[in-house]
Structure formats: structure tokens, C-alpha cells
Short mmCIF file of C-alpha atoms in Angstrom, two decimals:
data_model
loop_
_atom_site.label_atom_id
_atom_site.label_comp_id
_atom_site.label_asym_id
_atom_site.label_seq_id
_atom_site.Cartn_x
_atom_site.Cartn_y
_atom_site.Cartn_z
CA UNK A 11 -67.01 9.10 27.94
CA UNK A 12 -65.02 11.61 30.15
CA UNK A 13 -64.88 9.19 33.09
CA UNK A 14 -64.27 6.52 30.63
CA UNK A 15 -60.88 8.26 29.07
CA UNK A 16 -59.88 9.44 32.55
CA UNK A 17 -59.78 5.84 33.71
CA UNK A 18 -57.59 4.98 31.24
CA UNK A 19 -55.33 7.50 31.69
CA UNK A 20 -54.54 6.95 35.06
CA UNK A 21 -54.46 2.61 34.16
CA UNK A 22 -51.65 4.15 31.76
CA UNK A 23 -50.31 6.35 34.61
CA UNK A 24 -50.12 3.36 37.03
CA UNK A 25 -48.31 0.91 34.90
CA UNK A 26 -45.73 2.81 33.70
CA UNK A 27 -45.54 3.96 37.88
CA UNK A 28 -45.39 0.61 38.75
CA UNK A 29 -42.55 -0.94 36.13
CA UNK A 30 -40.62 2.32 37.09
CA UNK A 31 -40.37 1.96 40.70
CA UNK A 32 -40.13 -2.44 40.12
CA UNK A 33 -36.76 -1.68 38.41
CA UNK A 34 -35.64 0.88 40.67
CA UNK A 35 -35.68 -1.70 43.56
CA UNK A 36 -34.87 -4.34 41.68
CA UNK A 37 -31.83 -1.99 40.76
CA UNK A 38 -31.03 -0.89 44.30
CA UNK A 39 -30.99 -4.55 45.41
CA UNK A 40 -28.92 -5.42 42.61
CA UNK A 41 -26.01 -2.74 44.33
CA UNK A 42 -26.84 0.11 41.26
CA UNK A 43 -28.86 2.69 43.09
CA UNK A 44 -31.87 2.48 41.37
CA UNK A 45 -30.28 3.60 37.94
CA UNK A 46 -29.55 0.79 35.74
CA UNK A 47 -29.79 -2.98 35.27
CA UNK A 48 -27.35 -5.95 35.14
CA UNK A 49 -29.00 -7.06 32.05
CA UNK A 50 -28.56 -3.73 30.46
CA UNK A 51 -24.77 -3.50 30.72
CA UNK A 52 -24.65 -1.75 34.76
CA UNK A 53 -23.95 1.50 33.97
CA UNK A 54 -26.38 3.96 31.39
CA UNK A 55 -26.76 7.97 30.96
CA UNK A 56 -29.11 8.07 33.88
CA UNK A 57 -25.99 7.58 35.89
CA UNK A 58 -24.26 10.51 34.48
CA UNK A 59 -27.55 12.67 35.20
CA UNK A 60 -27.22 11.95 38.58
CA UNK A 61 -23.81 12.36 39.48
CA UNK A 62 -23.94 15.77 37.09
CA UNK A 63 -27.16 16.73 39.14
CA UNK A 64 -25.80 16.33 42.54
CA UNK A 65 -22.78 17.98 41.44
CA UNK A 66 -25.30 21.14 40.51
CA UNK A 67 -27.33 20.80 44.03
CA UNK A 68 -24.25 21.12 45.83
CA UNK A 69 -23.30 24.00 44.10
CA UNK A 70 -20.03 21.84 42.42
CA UNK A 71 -18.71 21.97 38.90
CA UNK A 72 -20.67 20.11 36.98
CA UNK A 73 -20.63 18.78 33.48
CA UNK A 74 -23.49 20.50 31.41
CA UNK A 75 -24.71 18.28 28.41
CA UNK A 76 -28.73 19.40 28.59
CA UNK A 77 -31.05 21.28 30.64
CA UNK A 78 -31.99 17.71 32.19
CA UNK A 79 -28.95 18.82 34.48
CA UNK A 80 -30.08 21.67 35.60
CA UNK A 81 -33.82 20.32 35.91
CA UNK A 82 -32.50 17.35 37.88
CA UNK A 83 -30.59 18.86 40.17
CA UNK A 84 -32.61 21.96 41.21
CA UNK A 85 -35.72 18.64 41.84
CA UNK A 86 -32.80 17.61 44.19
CA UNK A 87 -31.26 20.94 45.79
CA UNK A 88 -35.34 21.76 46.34
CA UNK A 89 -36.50 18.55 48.56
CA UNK A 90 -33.10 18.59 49.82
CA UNK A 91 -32.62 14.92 48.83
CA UNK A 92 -30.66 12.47 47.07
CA UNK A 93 -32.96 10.02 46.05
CA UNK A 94 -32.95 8.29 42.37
CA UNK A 95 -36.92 7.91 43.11
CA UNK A 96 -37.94 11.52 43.24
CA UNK A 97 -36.31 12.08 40.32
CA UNK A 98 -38.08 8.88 38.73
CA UNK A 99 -41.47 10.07 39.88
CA UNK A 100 -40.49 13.58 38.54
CA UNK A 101 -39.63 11.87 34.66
CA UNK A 102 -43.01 9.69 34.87
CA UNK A 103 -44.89 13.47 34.63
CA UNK A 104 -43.73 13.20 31.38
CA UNK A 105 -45.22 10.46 30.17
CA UNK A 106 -48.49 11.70 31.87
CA UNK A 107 -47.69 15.13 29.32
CA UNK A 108 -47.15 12.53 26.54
CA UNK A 109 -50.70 11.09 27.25
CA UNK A 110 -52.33 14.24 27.84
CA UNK A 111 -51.17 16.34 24.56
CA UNK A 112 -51.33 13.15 22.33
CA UNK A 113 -54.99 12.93 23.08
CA UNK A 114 -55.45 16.51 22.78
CA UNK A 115 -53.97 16.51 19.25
CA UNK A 116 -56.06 13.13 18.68
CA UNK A 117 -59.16 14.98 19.53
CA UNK A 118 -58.33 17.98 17.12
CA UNK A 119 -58.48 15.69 14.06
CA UNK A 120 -60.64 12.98 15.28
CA UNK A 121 -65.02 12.58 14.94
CA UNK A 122 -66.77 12.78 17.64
CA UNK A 123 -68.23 9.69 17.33
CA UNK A 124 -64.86 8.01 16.84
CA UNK A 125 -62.79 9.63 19.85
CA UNK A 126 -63.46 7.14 21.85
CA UNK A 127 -62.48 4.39 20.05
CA UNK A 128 -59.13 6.02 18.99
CA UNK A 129 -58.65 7.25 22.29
CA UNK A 130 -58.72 3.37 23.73
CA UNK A 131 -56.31 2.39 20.79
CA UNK A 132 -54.30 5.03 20.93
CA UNK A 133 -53.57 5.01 25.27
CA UNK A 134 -53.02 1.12 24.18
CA UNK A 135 -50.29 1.62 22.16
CA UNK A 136 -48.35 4.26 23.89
CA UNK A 137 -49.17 1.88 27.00
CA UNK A 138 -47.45 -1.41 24.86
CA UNK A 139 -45.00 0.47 22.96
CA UNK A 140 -41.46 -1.33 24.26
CA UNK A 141 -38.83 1.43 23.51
CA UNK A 142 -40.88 4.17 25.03
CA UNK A 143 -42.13 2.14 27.88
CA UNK A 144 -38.77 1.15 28.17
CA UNK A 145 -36.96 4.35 27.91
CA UNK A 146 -39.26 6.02 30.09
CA UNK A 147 -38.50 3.40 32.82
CA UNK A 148 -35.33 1.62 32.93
CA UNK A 149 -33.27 5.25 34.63
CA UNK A 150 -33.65 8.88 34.62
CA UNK A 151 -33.26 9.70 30.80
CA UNK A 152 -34.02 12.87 29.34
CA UNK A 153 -35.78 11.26 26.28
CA UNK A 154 -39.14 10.83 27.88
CA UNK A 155 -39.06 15.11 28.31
CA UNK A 156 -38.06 15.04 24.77
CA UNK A 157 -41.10 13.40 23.52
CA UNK A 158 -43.45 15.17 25.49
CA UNK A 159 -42.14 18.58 24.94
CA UNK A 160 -41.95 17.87 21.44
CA UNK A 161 -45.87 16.86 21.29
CA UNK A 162 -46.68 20.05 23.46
CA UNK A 163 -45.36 22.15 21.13
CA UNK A 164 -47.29 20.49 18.33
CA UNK A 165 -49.88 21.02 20.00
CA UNK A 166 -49.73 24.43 20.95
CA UNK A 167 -48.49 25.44 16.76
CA UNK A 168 -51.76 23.81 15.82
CA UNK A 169 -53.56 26.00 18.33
CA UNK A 170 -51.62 28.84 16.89
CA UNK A 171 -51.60 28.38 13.11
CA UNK A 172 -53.72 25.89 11.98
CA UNK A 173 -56.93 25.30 14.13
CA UNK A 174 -58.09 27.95 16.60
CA UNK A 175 -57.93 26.85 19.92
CA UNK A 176 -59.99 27.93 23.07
CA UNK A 177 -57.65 30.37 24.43
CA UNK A 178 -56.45 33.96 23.01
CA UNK A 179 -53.54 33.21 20.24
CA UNK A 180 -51.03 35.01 22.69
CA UNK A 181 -51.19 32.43 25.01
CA UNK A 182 -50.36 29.91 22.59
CA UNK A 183 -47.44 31.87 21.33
CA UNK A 184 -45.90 32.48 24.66
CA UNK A 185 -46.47 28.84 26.07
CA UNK A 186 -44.66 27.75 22.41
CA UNK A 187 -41.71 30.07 23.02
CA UNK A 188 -41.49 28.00 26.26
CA UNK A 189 -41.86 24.81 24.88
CA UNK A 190 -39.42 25.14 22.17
CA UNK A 191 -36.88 26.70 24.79
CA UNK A 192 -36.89 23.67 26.72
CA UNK A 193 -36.64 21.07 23.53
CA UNK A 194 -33.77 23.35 22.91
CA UNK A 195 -32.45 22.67 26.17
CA UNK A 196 -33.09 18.72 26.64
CA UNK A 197 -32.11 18.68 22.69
CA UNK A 198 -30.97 21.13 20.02
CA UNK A 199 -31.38 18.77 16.94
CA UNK A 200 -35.05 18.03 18.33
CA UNK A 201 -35.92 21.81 18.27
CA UNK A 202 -34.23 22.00 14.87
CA UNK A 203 -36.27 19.42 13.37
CA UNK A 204 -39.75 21.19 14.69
CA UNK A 205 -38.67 24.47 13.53
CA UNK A 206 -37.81 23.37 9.67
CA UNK A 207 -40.81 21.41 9.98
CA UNK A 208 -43.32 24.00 10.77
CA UNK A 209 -41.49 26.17 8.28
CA UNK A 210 -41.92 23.39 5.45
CA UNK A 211 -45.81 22.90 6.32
CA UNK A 212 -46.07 26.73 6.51
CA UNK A 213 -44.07 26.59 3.03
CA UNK A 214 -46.98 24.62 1.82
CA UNK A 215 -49.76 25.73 2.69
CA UNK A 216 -48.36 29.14 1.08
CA UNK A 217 -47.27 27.53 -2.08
CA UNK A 218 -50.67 25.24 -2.43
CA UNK A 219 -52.77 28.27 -2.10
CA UNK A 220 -50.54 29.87 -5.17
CA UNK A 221 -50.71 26.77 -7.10
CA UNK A 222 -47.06 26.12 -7.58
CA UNK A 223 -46.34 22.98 -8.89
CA UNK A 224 -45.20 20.70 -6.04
CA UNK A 225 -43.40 18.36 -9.11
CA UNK A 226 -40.82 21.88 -9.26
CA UNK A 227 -40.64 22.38 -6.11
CA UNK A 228 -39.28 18.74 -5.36
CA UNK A 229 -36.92 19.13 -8.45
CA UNK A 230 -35.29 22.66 -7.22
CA UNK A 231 -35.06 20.95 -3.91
CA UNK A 232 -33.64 17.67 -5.26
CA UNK A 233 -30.70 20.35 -7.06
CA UNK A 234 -30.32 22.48 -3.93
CA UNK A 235 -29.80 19.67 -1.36
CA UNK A 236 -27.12 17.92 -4.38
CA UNK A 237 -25.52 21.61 -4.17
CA UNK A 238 -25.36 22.08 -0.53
CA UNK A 239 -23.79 17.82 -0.24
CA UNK A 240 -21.28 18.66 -2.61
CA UNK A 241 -20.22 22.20 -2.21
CA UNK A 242 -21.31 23.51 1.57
CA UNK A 243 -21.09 20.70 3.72
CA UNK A 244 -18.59 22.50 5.83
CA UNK A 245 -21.31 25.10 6.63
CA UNK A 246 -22.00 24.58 10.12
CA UNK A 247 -25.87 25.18 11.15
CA UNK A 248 -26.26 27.61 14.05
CA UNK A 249 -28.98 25.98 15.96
CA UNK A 250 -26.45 22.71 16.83
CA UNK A 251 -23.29 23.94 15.87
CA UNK A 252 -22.39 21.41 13.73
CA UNK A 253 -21.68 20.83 9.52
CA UNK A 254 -22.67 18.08 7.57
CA UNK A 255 -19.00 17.16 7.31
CA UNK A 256 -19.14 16.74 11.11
CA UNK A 257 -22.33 14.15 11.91
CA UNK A 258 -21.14 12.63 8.47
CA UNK A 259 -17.79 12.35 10.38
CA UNK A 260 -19.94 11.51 13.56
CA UNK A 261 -21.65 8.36 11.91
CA UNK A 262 -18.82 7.14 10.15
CA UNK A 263 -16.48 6.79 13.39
CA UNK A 264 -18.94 4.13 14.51
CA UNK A 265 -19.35 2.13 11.72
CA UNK A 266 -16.61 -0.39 12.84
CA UNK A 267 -18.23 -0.86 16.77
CA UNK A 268 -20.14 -3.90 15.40
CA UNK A 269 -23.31 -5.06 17.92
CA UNK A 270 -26.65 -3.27 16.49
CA UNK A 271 -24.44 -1.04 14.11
CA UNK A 272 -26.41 -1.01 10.85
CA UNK A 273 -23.34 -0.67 8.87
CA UNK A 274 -24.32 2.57 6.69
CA UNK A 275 -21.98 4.78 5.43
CA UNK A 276 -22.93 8.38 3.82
CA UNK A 277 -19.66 9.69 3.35
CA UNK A 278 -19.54 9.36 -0.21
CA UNK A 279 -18.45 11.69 -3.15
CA UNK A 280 -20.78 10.10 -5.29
CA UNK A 281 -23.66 11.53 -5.21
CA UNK A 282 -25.54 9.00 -6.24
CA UNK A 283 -24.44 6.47 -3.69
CA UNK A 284 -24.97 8.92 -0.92
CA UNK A 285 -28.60 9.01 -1.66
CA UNK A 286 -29.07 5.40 -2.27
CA UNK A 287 -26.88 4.68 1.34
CA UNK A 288 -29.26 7.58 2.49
CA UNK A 289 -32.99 6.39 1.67
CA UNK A 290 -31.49 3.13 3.20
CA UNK A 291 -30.79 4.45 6.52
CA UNK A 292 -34.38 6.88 6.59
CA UNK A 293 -35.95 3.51 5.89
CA UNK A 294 -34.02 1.52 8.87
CA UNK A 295 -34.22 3.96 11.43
CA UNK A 296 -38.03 4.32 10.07
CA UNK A 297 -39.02 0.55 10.52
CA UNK A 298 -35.80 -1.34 10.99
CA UNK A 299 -34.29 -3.67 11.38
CA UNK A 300 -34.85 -5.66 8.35
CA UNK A 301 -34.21 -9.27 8.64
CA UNK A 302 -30.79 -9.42 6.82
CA UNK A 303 -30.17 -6.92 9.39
CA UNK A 304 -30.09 -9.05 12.01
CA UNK A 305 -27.29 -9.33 14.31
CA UNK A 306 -28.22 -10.80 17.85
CA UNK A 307 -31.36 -11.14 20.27
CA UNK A 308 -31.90 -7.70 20.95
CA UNK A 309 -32.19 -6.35 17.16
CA UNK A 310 -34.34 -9.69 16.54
CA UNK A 311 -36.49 -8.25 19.35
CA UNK A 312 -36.69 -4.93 17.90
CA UNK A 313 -38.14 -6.26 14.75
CA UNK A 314 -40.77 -8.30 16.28
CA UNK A 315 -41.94 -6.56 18.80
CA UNK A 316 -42.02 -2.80 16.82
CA UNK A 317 -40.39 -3.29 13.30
CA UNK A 318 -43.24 -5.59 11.72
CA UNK A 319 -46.12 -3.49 13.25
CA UNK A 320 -44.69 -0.17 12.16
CA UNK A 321 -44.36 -1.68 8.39
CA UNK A 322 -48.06 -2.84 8.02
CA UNK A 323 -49.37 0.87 9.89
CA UNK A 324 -46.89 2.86 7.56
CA UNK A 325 -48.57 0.83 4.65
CA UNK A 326 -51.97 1.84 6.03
CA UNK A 327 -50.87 5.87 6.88
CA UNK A 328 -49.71 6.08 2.78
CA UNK A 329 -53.24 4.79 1.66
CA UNK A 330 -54.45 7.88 3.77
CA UNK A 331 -52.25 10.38 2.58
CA UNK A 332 -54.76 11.65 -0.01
CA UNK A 333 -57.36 12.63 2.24
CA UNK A 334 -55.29 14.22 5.35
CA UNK A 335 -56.36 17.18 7.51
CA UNK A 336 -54.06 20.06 7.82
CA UNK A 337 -53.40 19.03 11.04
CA UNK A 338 -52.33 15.36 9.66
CA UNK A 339 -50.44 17.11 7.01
CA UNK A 340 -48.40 19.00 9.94
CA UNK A 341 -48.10 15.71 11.88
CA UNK A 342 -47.44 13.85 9.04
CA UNK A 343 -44.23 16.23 8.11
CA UNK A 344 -42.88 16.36 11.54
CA UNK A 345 -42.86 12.54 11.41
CA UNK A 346 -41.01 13.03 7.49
CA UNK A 347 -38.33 15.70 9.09
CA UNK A 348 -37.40 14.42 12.03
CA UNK A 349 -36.75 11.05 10.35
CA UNK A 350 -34.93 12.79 7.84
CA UNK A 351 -32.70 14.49 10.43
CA UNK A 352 -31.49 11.35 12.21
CA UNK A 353 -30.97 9.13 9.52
CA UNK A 354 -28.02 11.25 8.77
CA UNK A 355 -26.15 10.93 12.18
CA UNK A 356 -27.71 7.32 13.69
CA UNK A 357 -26.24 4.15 12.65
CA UNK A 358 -27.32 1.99 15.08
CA UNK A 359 -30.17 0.30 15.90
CA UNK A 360 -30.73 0.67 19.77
CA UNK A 361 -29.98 4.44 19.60
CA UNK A 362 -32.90 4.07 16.37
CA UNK A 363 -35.40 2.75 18.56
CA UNK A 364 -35.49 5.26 20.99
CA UNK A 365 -34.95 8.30 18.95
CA UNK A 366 -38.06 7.17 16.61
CA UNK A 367 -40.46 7.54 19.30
CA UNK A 368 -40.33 10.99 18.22
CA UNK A 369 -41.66 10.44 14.57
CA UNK A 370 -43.86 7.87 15.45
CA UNK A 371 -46.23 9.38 17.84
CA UNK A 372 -47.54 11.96 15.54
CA UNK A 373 -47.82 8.69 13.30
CA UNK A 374 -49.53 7.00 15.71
CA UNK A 375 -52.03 9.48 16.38
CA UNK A 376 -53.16 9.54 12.66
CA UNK A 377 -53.05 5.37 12.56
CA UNK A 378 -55.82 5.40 15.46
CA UNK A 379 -58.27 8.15 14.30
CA UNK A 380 -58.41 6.25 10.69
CA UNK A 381 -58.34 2.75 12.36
CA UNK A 382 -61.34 3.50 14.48
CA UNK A 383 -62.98 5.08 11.66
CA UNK A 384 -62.92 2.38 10.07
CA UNK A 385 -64.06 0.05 12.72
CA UNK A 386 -67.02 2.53 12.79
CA UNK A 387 -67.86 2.64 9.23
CA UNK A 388 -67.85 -1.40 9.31
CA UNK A 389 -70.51 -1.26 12.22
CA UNK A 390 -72.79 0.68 10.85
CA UNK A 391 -72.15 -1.26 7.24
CA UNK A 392 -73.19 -4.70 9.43
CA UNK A 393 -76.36 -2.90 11.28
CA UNK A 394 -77.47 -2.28 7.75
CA UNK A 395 -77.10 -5.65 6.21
#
């Protein structure tokens, strides 16, 4: 079984290796150094990586946006190189970490007669999933580091709080102070969203053992959140530096670009209205686009290709809910926060698509160890008859 899941991981390895360095010559031959695409517009973020990176290896000012910079450009200054395909090889170790920890976190909560089978499902998914395939690919984005430092520090808080792991619980709490350093640095919101996540599951798992009546709890919270929208949104949170006011402001200065714009505004007075614009957007970013949301080729593609499959395995996950694990329970509110989070600043549908990948991998990993427990259960059921 070992050999079996190590095959697959390097299959995954190689074809995400191979599409990688495809567009990077197809890029260079195209005249855009192995960055970006014609078909994708000829110029991306990857390009600003680079030119902000070599600025840092030479020791020039540089503009500093994320620790992908810095990262970037010491992998530069180090092999004493220029090269857009070092730096590709370097981002393709993170979908190898992406592989690695979502399997480890599948095999905390899975059987062990059913690993297999959700393993196989689950390294087929992340292998066929278009935005992160995609995303991982097309340049040098920091997203792919995102993801994977975002699943490592699941990971290691699961180690830490909810099942023991193998090693001593110091080493768990130093490698997490790591890990959520560096999702700080390739993306504050990202390490806000863990941290109010692991404090609501913490929350609880406090409150459940005291019996509090989760029907209050959502009430108080319902009355707090309609306080803070109408009285503090000026308070600006000190892990991003920013108000409400300001992403409200953010979202709403974009609503007029058109293209995959989903045309949600949240800047209402009415309270009402903001939370009816505001489940709307949650469940677009979630699964979108809808079909009346359809505005061109690439948001039609987007709904085939991810929005229809996420509907019917979100369907499946809420049957489930009943009977999670603590450890589903955690990866099940990471998935709730983070979408939360950015369906108050994202309005549009490409920027959607790749910052859902975050969400839906803990998702994922749930979908798979039910899925092939259920494949199992029907096998045995058919042996029997």
C-alpha cells in the first residue's frame, strides 16, 4: 500500500512538473520569459515577483508586498541565477507539501481499510482540480505556498490540540509558530482566518463540554456581528491593518470593472440587505458562478469544470455533518471561516477561484474519506448478497 501511494505521489509530482515547465517554454518562445501566456492577457503577478526578486538579489530597492519577495530572491541571490525555472521548480515543492500534509490529515480521520481508496481519490482530485493546477503552473505565484502552508499548519494544530501525534507536543508548537509566520508573510488575511478559526473550534469544544446552548450562542453572535456592522466598522483589525469600512470600500471600487465581476455590493446601511447581499456572495465565491451569473467563456468554464462538482460534494459533506470527527469539525470550520473572510472583500469570479482552493481542500479531504467509505460499505453489502 506504501509503494502503491508513493507511486502516485510522484505521477502527481510529474504532471504538475511537466505542465509547469510546457508553459514556461511555451512562454519563453512566445517572447515572455517563461512568466505568463498570450492567452492569459501577457503580463500576471509572477512578473512583478520577479522583477521585485531580482531587485532583492542585487541588493536594489525593491517593492515588498509578501515574503514571496524575499523567498524568491534569496532562491536567486543563492544559485547566483536569473532563471524563471529555478524559481518554478522551487514553487512545484509546494504542491509536493500540498500532497504530502493533505494525505497526512486524510490519514488522521480516515479507516484503515479505507485509506487507500481515499488516498487514490483524493491525489485524483488535487491532480484534476483546474484552478489549483492552474495556479500552481501558469507563473511564479505565491498562492500555491499559501495553500500548502495553510494545510501544514492544520496539520501540525491537530497534532497539537486535537489528536496526539508521534512526536513530543513541543515540536508541534514550534514547527506551528513557523508555519503561521510564513502564512503571515505570503498572506496576513490567510493567517487571520486560521487563527479565528482554531479559536472558534477551540470555542466549541469548550462550550460543548459545558453544555451551552449552541441556539444562544448563534443568537448573541447574530447581535454582536449586527453591532460591530453598524457601530465599529471603522475599527481596524491589527493582524491586516484594515476596517470593515476599508475592504467594504475595497469591494465596492470594483463593482463597475465588468468581465467576471459578480456585481455584489455590501455597503449597505440596511442591515438586512447587507446580510442578504452577504450570504449571496459566501455562496458564489463557495460554488459560483451560478448560471445567471454568467458573463463570458471563462466564468462558463468555471462552472463546469469546478462549480457543478463542488455543489453535488457540498450536498454530500452537509448529509455528514452529524457524524464528524473532531478533526472534520476543525476542517470543516476552517473551510466555514475562511469562506466567510473573503466573501467580504472578493467580487469577482477569477480572483474566487483561486482563493477557494483554500476552503476546499480541507473539504475535499472529508468528501474522499466518506466517499470511499461508502464504496467500501457497498462491497461488502454485494459480497453478502
Amino acid at each position: 500500500m506504501k509503494i502503491q501511494i508513493f507511486i502516485y505521489i510522484v505521477v502527481y509530482s510529474l504532471i504538475y512538473f511537466l505542465l509547469s515547465t510546457s508553459l514556461y517554454f511555451i512562454s519563453v518562445n512566445s517572447g515572455y520569459n517563461g512568466l505568463s501566456l498570450p492567452l492569459f492577457g501577457g503580463g500576471d503577478d509572477g512578473q512583478f515577483y520577479y522583477e521585485q526578486a531580482m531587485h532583492f538579489a542585487n541588493g536594489e530597492p525593491y517593492i515588498y508586498t509578501s515574503m514571496h519577495v524575499w523567498v524568491l530572491g534569496i532562491i536567486l541571490a543563492v544559485f547566483n541565477t536569473e532563471s524563471v525555472m529555478i524559481l518554478r521548480l522551487f514553487n512545484l515543492i509546494s504542491n509536493l507539501l500540498i500532497l504530502i500534509f493533505s494525505l497526512l490529515i486524510l490519514k488522521k480521520i480516515s479507516k484503515e481499510q479505507t485509506f487507500h481508496l481515499a488516498a487514490t481519490l483524493l491525489v485524483l482530485l488535487l491532480t484534476l482540480y483546474p484552478s489549483l493546477l492552474l495556479n500552481s503552473t501558469l507563473s511564479i505565484y505565491r498562492d500555491s505556498w499559501i495553500y500548502a502552508f495553510f494545510l501544514w499548519a492544520t496539520y501540525l494544530f491537530i497534532n497539537l490540540f486535537i489528536s496526539k501525534g508521534k512526536w513530543p507536543r513541543v515540536i508541534y508548537f514550534v514547527l506551528l509558530v513557523f508555519v503561521l509566520i510564513m502564512l503571515g508573510g505570503y498572506r496576513k488575511y490567510a493567517l487571520l482566518s486560521f487563527v479565528i478559526g482554531s479559536i472558534v473550534y477551540l470555542f466549541i469544544k469548550l462550550i460543548s463540554k459545558k453544555k451551552v446552548s449552541f441556539f444562544k450562542i448563534g443568537g448573541l453572535l447574530f447581535i454582536g456581528i449586527s453591532v460591530f456592522y453598524l457601530l465599529f466598522r471603522n475599527f481596524k483589525f491589527p493582524v491586516v491593518g484594515l476596517s470593515f469600512s476599508d475592504v467594504l470600500q475595497y469591494r465596492q471600487s470594483s463593482l463597475e470593472i465588468g468581465g467576471s465581476q459578480m456585481g455584489i455590493s455590501l455597503d449597505h446601511s440596511n442591515i438586512l440587505l447587507f446580510y442578504a447581499n452577504y450570504l449571496y456572495s459566501v455562496l458564489s465565491n463557495f460554488i459560483g458562478p451560478f448560471p445567471w451569473q454568467i458573463t463570458g467563456g471563462s466564468t462558463l468554464l468555471l462552472m463546469v469544470t469546478e462549480g457543478i462538482l463542488f455543489f453535488f460534494i457540498s450536498i454530500y459533506l452537509v448529509k455528514k455533518i452529524k457524524v464528524f470527527s473532531k478533526i472534520e469539525l476543525f476542517l470543516f470550520i476552517q473551510a466555514v471561516v475562511w469562506f466567510l473572510l473573503i466573501s467580504i472583500s472578493n467580487d469577482n469570479f477569477g480572483t474566487g477561484s483561486r482563493l477557494r482552493i483554500v476552503g476546499w481542500l480541507p473539504l475535499l479531504i472529508i468528501f474522499v474519506k466518506y466517499y470511499s467509505e461508502g464504496i467500501y460499505r457497498r462491497k461488502l453489502n454485494s459480497k453478502r448478497v
